[in-house]
Amino acid sequence: MLFSHDADQDAVDTVSVFGKDGRHLTVIDEDGDGTLDSYVYVTGTGLDSIHFVDSDMDGRYDHRMGPGKDYAVHIAGEWRELTRREGKPHVEMNGEMRELEQVDQIWQLPSDGK
């Protein structure tokens, strides 16, 4: 178990629990207000490991990294590969590439309903 904190904060801001097989869970207080904001579950230490991130502590992973360089986001109830077009993040939905925006560390379709 590992506890860490930012030098600018008085309280612990991350708590990590490690298994002997390389799996670990990290819970994070992003802004130092004493409220847990997000958590990351990592399946191992190798190139085939996957990082699952719940950015708003709602019990559902919002994005995942791995294996390798794969990056996917949870949009409209499904995992979708995030790709960049002209430097902007996109996912494929119903055969169409849709641009995403990030709000409070969560990828989502633009709020204008396009």
Backbone as JSON Lines, residues from 0, in Angstrom:
{"i":0,"aa":"M","n":[0.86,-1.17,0.0],"ca":[0.0,0.0,0.0],"c":[0.9,1.23,0.0]}
{"i":1,"aa":"L","n":[0.51,2.22,-0.77],"ca":[1.3,3.44,-0.9],"c":[0.39,4.63,-0.69]}
{"i":2,"aa":"F","n":[0.8,5.56,0.13],"ca":[0.1,6.81,0.34],"c":[1.0,7.91,-0.17]}
{"i":3,"aa":"S","n":[0.45,8.87,-0.88],"ca":[1.28,9.99,-1.34],"c":[0.48,11.27,-1.28]}
{"i":4,"aa":"H","n":[1.2,12.38,-1.3],"ca":[0.51,13.67,-1.3],"c":[1.36,14.7,-2.02]}
{"i":5,"aa":"D","n":[0.68,15.69,-2.54],"ca":[1.3,16.83,-3.2],"c":[1.94,17.7,-2.11]}
{"i":6,"aa":"A","n":[3.09,18.23,-2.37],"ca":[3.79,19.05,-1.38],"c":[2.98,20.28,-0.98]}
{"i":7,"aa":"D","n":[2.07,20.73,-1.85],"ca":[1.26,21.92,-1.56],"c":[0.02,21.61,-0.72]}
{"i":8,"aa":"Q","n":[-0.22,20.32,-0.45],"ca":[-1.41,19.93,0.3],"c":[-0.99,19.26,1.61]}
{"i":9,"aa":"D","n":[-1.82,19.42,2.61],"ca":[-1.55,18.81,3.91],"c":[-2.01,17.37,4.0]}
{"i":10,"aa":"A","n":[-2.97,16.98,3.15],"ca":[-3.58,15.65,3.25],"c":[-3.06,14.72,2.16]}
{"i":11,"aa":"V","n":[-3.25,13.43,2.39],"ca":[-2.92,12.41,1.39],"c":[-3.84,12.63,0.19]}
{"i":12,"aa":"D","n":[-3.27,12.59,-1.05],"ca":[-4.12,12.77,-2.22],"c":[-4.23,11.53,-3.08]}
{"i":13,"aa":"T","n":[-3.4,10.51,-2.87],"ca":[-3.57,9.24,-3.56],"c":[-3.29,8.09,-2.62]}
{"i":14,"aa":"V","n":[-4.05,7.03,-2.81],"ca":[-3.82,5.79,-2.08],"c":[-3.78,4.68,-3.13]}
{"i":15,"aa":"S","n":[-2.7,3.91,-3.12],"ca":[-2.55,2.82,-4.08],"c":[-2.37,1.51,-3.34]}
{"i":16,"aa":"V","n":[-3.04,0.49,-3.85],"ca":[-2.93,-0.86,-3.31],"c":[-2.4,-1.76,-4.43]}
{"i":17,"aa":"F","n":[-1.32,-2.5,-4.14],"ca":[-0.65,-3.31,-5.13],"c":[-0.78,-4.79,-4.79]}
{"i":18,"aa":"G","n":[-1.04,-5.61,-5.81],"ca":[-1.04,-7.06,-5.66],"c":[0.3,-7.58,-6.12]}
{"i":19,"aa":"K","n":[0.67,-8.77,-5.67],"ca":[1.97,-9.32,-6.04],"c":[2.04,-9.69,-7.51]}
{"i":20,"aa":"D","n":[0.89,-9.75,-8.19],"ca":[0.87,-10.06,-9.62],"c":[0.98,-8.82,-10.51]}
{"i":21,"aa":"G","n":[1.15,-7.65,-9.91],"ca":[1.29,-6.41,-10.67],"c":[0.01,-5.61,-10.8]}
{"i":22,"aa":"R","n":[-1.12,-6.2,-10.45],"ca":[-2.37,-5.44,-10.49],"c":[-2.34,-4.39,-9.39]}
{"i":23,"aa":"H","n":[-2.97,-3.27,-9.66],"ca":[-3.09,-2.27,-8.58],"c":[-4.27,-1.34,-8.82]}
{"i":24,"aa":"L","n":[-4.69,-0.75,-7.71],"ca":[-5.81,0.18,-7.69],"c":[-5.32,1.46,-7.03]}
{"i":25,"aa":"T","n":[-5.58,2.58,-7.67],"ca":[-5.21,3.88,-7.11],"c":[-6.46,4.74,-7.01]}
{"i":26,"aa":"V","n":[-6.7,5.31,-5.84],"ca":[-7.82,6.21,-5.61],"c":[-7.23,7.6,-5.4]}
{"i":27,"aa":"I","n":[-7.85,8.61,-6.04],"ca":[-7.23,9.93,-6.12],"c":[-8.17,11.03,-5.65]}
{"i":28,"aa":"D","n":[-7.63,11.94,-4.84],"ca":[-8.29,13.21,-4.51],"c":[-7.59,14.25,-5.38]}
{"i":29,"aa":"E","n":[-8.19,14.59,-6.51],"ca":[-7.56,15.45,-7.52],"c":[-7.27,16.87,-7.01]}
{"i":30,"aa":"D","n":[-8.16,17.44,-6.22],"ca":[-8.04,18.85,-5.85],"c":[-7.72,19.09,-4.38]}
{"i":31,"aa":"G","n":[-7.45,18.04,-3.63],"ca":[-7.04,18.2,-2.24],"c":[-8.13,18.64,-1.29]}
{"i":32,"aa":"D","n":[-9.4,18.45,-1.68],"ca":[-10.49,18.89,-0.8],"c":[-10.97,17.81,0.16]}
{"i":33,"aa":"G","n":[-10.3,16.64,0.14],"ca":[-10.68,15.56,1.03],"c":[-11.74,14.63,0.47]}
{"i":34,"aa":"T","n":[-12.21,14.91,-0.74],"ca":[-13.21,14.07,-1.41],"c":[-12.52,13.28,-2.51]}
{"i":35,"aa":"L","n":[-12.76,11.96,-2.57],"ca":[-12.16,11.14,-3.61],"c":[-12.82,11.47,-4.95]}
{"i":36,"aa":"D","n":[-12.0,11.73,-5.96],"ca":[-12.5,12.19,-7.25],"c":[-12.45,11.14,-8.36]}
{"i":37,"aa":"S","n":[-11.46,10.25,-8.34],"ca":[-11.32,9.27,-9.41],"c":[-10.53,8.07,-8.93]}
{"i":38,"aa":"Y","n":[-10.58,7.0,-9.73],"ca":[-9.74,5.86,-9.42],"c":[-9.28,5.19,-10.72]}
{"i":39,"aa":"V","n":[-8.15,4.48,-10.61],"ca":[-7.54,3.8,-11.74],"c":[-7.27,2.36,-11.31]}
{"i":40,"aa":"Y","n":[-7.69,1.42,-12.16],"ca":[-7.38,0.0,-11.94],"c":[-6.48,-0.44,-13.07]}
{"i":41,"aa":"V","n":[-5.33,-1.03,-12.73],"ca":[-4.36,-1.49,-13.72],"c":[-4.25,-3.01,-13.6]}
{"i":42,"aa":"T","n":[-4.36,-3.69,-14.76],"ca":[-4.43,-5.15,-14.76],"c":[-3.08,-5.84,-14.63]}
{"i":43,"aa":"G","n":[-1.99,-5.14,-14.74],"ca":[-0.67,-5.77,-14.64],"c":[0.44,-4.79,-14.96]}
{"i":44,"aa":"T","n":[1.63,-5.34,-15.22],"ca":[2.79,-4.48,-15.47],"c":[3.34,-4.58,-16.88]}
{"i":45,"aa":"G","n":[2.9,-5.54,-17.67],"ca":[3.45,-5.75,-19.01],"c":[2.79,-4.88,-20.07]}
{"i":46,"aa":"L","n":[3.27,-5.03,-21.31],"ca":[2.72,-4.28,-22.42],"c":[1.26,-4.62,-22.7]}
{"i":47,"aa":"D","n":[0.81,-5.78,-22.23],"ca":[-0.58,-6.17,-22.45],"c":[-1.5,-5.73,-21.31]}
{"i":48,"aa":"S","n":[-0.98,-4.96,-20.36],"ca":[-1.83,-4.5,-19.26],"c":[-2.77,-3.4,-19.74]}
{"i":49,"aa":"I","n":[-3.84,-3.22,-18.99],"ca":[-4.85,-2.21,-19.33],"c":[-5.09,-1.35,-18.1]}
{"i":50,"aa":"H","n":[-5.17,-0.03,-18.32],"ca":[-5.5,0.94,-17.28],"c":[-6.96,1.35,-17.48]}
{"i":51,"aa":"F","n":[-7.8,1.08,-16.51],"ca":[-9.2,1.5,-16.55],"c":[-9.35,2.69,-15.62]}
{"i":52,"aa":"V","n":[-9.99,3.77,-16.09],"ca":[-10.11,5.0,-15.31],"c":[-11.57,5.39,-15.13]}
{"i":53,"aa":"D","n":[-11.97,5.6,-13.89],"ca":[-13.28,6.16,-13.57],"c":[-13.01,7.58,-13.09]}
{"i":54,"aa":"S","n":[-13.26,8.55,-13.96],"ca":[-12.89,9.94,-13.68],"c":[-13.85,10.69,-12.78]}
{"i":55,"aa":"D","n":[-15.03,10.12,-12.5],"ca":[-16.0,10.85,-11.67],"c":[-16.59,10.01,-10.54]}
{"i":56,"aa":"M","n":[-15.97,8.87,-10.25],"ca":[-16.37,8.01,-9.12],"c":[-17.83,7.6,-9.19]}
{"i":57,"aa":"D","n":[-18.34,7.34,-10.4],"ca":[-19.73,6.89,-10.51],"c":[-19.83,5.37,-10.65]}
{"i":58,"aa":"G","n":[-18.68,4.68,-10.56],"ca":[-18.69,3.23,-10.64],"c":[-18.59,2.67,-12.04]}
{"i":59,"aa":"R","n":[-18.46,3.55,-13.04],"ca":[-18.34,3.12,-14.43],"c":[-17.05,3.69,-15.0]}
{"i":60,"aa":"Y","n":[-16.24,2.84,-15.64],"ca":[-15.01,3.32,-16.24],"c":[-15.33,4.26,-17.39]}
{"i":61,"aa":"D","n":[-14.59,5.37,-17.48],"ca":[-14.81,6.37,-18.52],"c":[-13.86,6.21,-19.7]}
{"i":62,"aa":"H","n":[-12.65,5.77,-19.45],"ca":[-11.73,5.49,-20.54],"c":[-10.73,4.42,-20.11]}
{"i":63,"aa":"R","n":[-10.09,3.83,-21.12],"ca":[-9.1,2.8,-20.83],"c":[-7.92,2.98,-21.77]}
{"i":64,"aa":"M","n":[-6.76,2.66,-21.25],"ca":[-5.52,2.75,-22.01],"c":[-4.9,1.36,-22.03]}
{"i":65,"aa":"G","n":[-4.56,0.88,-23.22],"ca":[-3.93,-0.41,-23.38],"c":[-4.93,-1.42,-23.9]}
{"i":66,"aa":"P","n":[-4.45,-2.58,-24.27],"ca":[-3.03,-2.95,-24.24],"c":[-2.24,-2.16,-25.28]}
{"i":67,"aa":"G","n":[-0.97,-2.02,-25.03],"ca":[-0.11,-1.25,-25.91],"c":[-0.55,0.2,-25.96]}
{"i":68,"aa":"K","n":[-0.68,0.74,-27.17],"ca":[-1.04,2.15,-27.34],"c":[-2.53,2.36,-27.57]}
{"i":69,"aa":"D","n":[-3.35,1.31,-27.43],"ca":[-4.79,1.45,-27.62],"c":[-5.37,2.41,-26.58]}
{"i":70,"aa":"Y","n":[-6.35,3.19,-27.01],"ca":[-7.04,4.13,-26.12],"c":[-8.51,4.11,-26.51]}
{"i":71,"aa":"A","n":[-9.39,3.8,-25.57],"ca":[-10.82,3.73,-25.84],"c":[-11.58,4.54,-24.8]}
{"i":72,"aa":"V","n":[-12.72,5.04,-25.21],"ca":[-13.59,5.81,-24.32],"c":[-14.96,5.14,-24.27]}
{"i":73,"aa":"H","n":[-15.64,5.31,-23.15],"ca":[-16.97,4.74,-22.98],"c":[-17.98,5.82,-23.36]}
{"i":74,"aa":"I","n":[-18.58,5.66,-24.54],"ca":[-19.53,6.64,-25.07],"c":[-20.82,5.92,-25.44]}
{"i":75,"aa":"A","n":[-21.94,6.45,-25.03],"ca":[-23.26,5.9,-25.38],"c":[-23.36,4.41,-25.06]}
{"i":76,"aa":"G","n":[-22.81,4.02,-23.92],"ca":[-22.93,2.65,-23.44],"c":[-21.99,1.64,-24.07]}
{"i":77,"aa":"E","n":[-21.02,2.1,-24.88],"ca":[-20.1,1.19,-25.54],"c":[-18.67,1.72,-25.5]}
{"i":78,"aa":"W","n":[-17.71,0.79,-25.54],"ca":[-16.31,1.16,-25.68],"c":[-16.05,1.48,-27.14]}
{"i":79,"aa":"R","n":[-15.43,2.63,-27.39],"ca":[-15.12,3.05,-28.75],"c":[-13.67,3.55,-28.79]}
{"i":80,"aa":"E","n":[-12.97,3.13,-29.83],"ca":[-11.58,3.55,-29.98],"c":[-11.52,5.04,-30.27]}
{"i":81,"aa":"L","n":[-10.7,5.74,-29.52],"ca":[-10.51,7.17,-29.75],"c":[-9.4,7.34,-30.78]}
{"i":82,"aa":"T","n":[-9.68,8.1,-31.82],"ca":[-8.68,8.39,-32.85],"c":[-8.59,9.9,-33.01]}
{"i":83,"aa":"R","n":[-7.5,10.35,-33.58],"ca":[-7.31,11.79,-33.8],"c":[-7.42,12.09,-35.29]}
{"i":84,"aa":"R","n":[-8.19,13.1,-35.6],"ca":[-8.29,13.61,-36.96],"c":[-8.03,15.1,-36.89]}
{"i":85,"aa":"E","n":[-7.0,15.53,-37.62],"ca":[-6.6,16.94,-37.6],"c":[-6.38,17.41,-36.16]}
{"i":86,"aa":"G","n":[-5.83,16.52,-35.34],"ca":[-5.51,16.85,-33.96],"c":[-6.67,16.84,-33.0]}
{"i":87,"aa":"K","n":[-7.86,16.51,-33.47],"ca":[-9.05,16.51,-32.62],"c":[-9.51,15.07,-32.36]}
{"i":88,"aa":"P","n":[-10.02,14.78,-31.14],"ca":[-10.44,13.42,-30.8],"c":[-11.77,13.06,-31.45]}
{"i":89,"aa":"H","n":[-11.84,11.84,-32.0],"ca":[-13.04,11.35,-32.65],"c":[-13.28,9.89,-32.27]}
{"i":90,"aa":"V","n":[-14.54,9.47,-32.37],"ca":[-14.92,8.07,-32.27],"c":[-15.87,7.76,-33.43]}
{"i":91,"aa":"E","n":[-15.94,6.49,-33.79],"ca":[-16.88,6.08,-34.83],"c":[-18.19,5.67,-34.19]}
{"i":92,"aa":"M","n":[-19.27,6.23,-34.71],"ca":[-20.61,5.87,-34.24],"c":[-21.5,5.71,-35.46]}
{"i":93,"aa":"N","n":[-22.08,4.54,-35.61],"ca":[-22.98,4.27,-36.74],"c":[-22.33,4.6,-38.08]}
{"i":94,"aa":"G","n":[-21.06,4.26,-38.22],"ca":[-20.34,4.47,-39.47],"c":[-19.88,5.89,-39.71]}
{"i":95,"aa":"E","n":[-20.08,6.77,-38.76],"ca":[-19.71,8.18,-38.9],"c":[-18.69,8.55,-37.82]}
{"i":96,"aa":"M","n":[-17.68,9.32,-38.2],"ca":[-16.71,9.79,-37.23],"c":[-17.28,11.02,-36.52]}
{"i":97,"aa":"R","n":[-17.34,10.95,-35.19],"ca":[-17.91,12.03,-34.39],"c":[-16.83,12.63,-33.5]}
{"i":98,"aa":"E","n":[-16.74,13.94,-33.49],"ca":[-15.76,14.63,-32.66],"c":[-16.24,14.6,-31.2]}
{"i":99,"aa":"L","n":[-15.27,14.51,-30.28],"ca":[-15.57,14.5,-28.85],"c":[-15.06,15.76,-28.2]}
{"i":100,"aa":"E","n":[-15.6,16.04,-27.02],"ca":[-15.07,17.09,-26.17],"c":[-14.81,16.47,-24.8]}
{"i":101,"aa":"Q","n":[-13.92,17.08,-24.04],"ca":[-13.63,16.57,-22.7],"c":[-14.13,17.58,-21.68]}
{"i":102,"aa":"V","n":[-15.01,17.1,-20.8],"ca":[-15.58,17.93,-19.75],"c":[-15.29,17.25,-18.42]}
{"i":103,"aa":"D","n":[-14.6,17.95,-17.53],"ca":[-14.24,17.39,-16.22],"c":[-13.57,16.01,-16.37]}
{"i":104,"aa":"Q","n":[-12.63,15.9,-17.3],"ca":[-11.83,14.71,-17.54],"c":[-12.63,13.54,-18.13]}
{"i":105,"aa":"I","n":[-13.84,13.8,-18.63],"ca":[-14.65,12.75,-19.22],"c":[-14.92,13.11,-20.68]}
{"i":106,"aa":"W","n":[-14.6,12.16,-21.59],"ca":[-14.86,12.36,-23.02],"c":[-16.34,12.17,-23.26]}
{"i":107,"aa":"Q","n":[-16.92,13.09,-24.06],"ca":[-18.33,12.99,-24.39],"c":[-18.6,13.63,-25.74]}
{"i":108,"aa":"L","n":[-19.76,13.32,-26.3],"ca":[-20.18,13.98,-27.52],"c":[-20.47,15.44,-27.2]}
{"i":109,"aa":"P","n":[-20.26,16.34,-28.15],"ca":[-20.54,17.76,-27.87],"c":[-21.96,17.98,-27.37]}
{"i":110,"aa":"S","n":[-22.12,18.91,-26.47],"ca":[-23.41,19.16,-25.85],"c":[-24.41,19.8,-26.82]}
{"i":111,"aa":"D","n":[-23.92,20.23,-28.0],"ca":[-24.85,20.85,-28.94],"c":[-25.66,19.81,-29.72]}
{"i":112,"aa":"G","n":[-25.41,18.51,-29.48],"ca":[-26.22,17.46,-30.06],"c":[-25.89,17.08,-31.49]}
{"i":113,"aa":"K","n":[-24.81,17.61,-32.02],"ca":[-24.42,17.27,-33.39],"c":[-24.19,15.79,-33.54]}
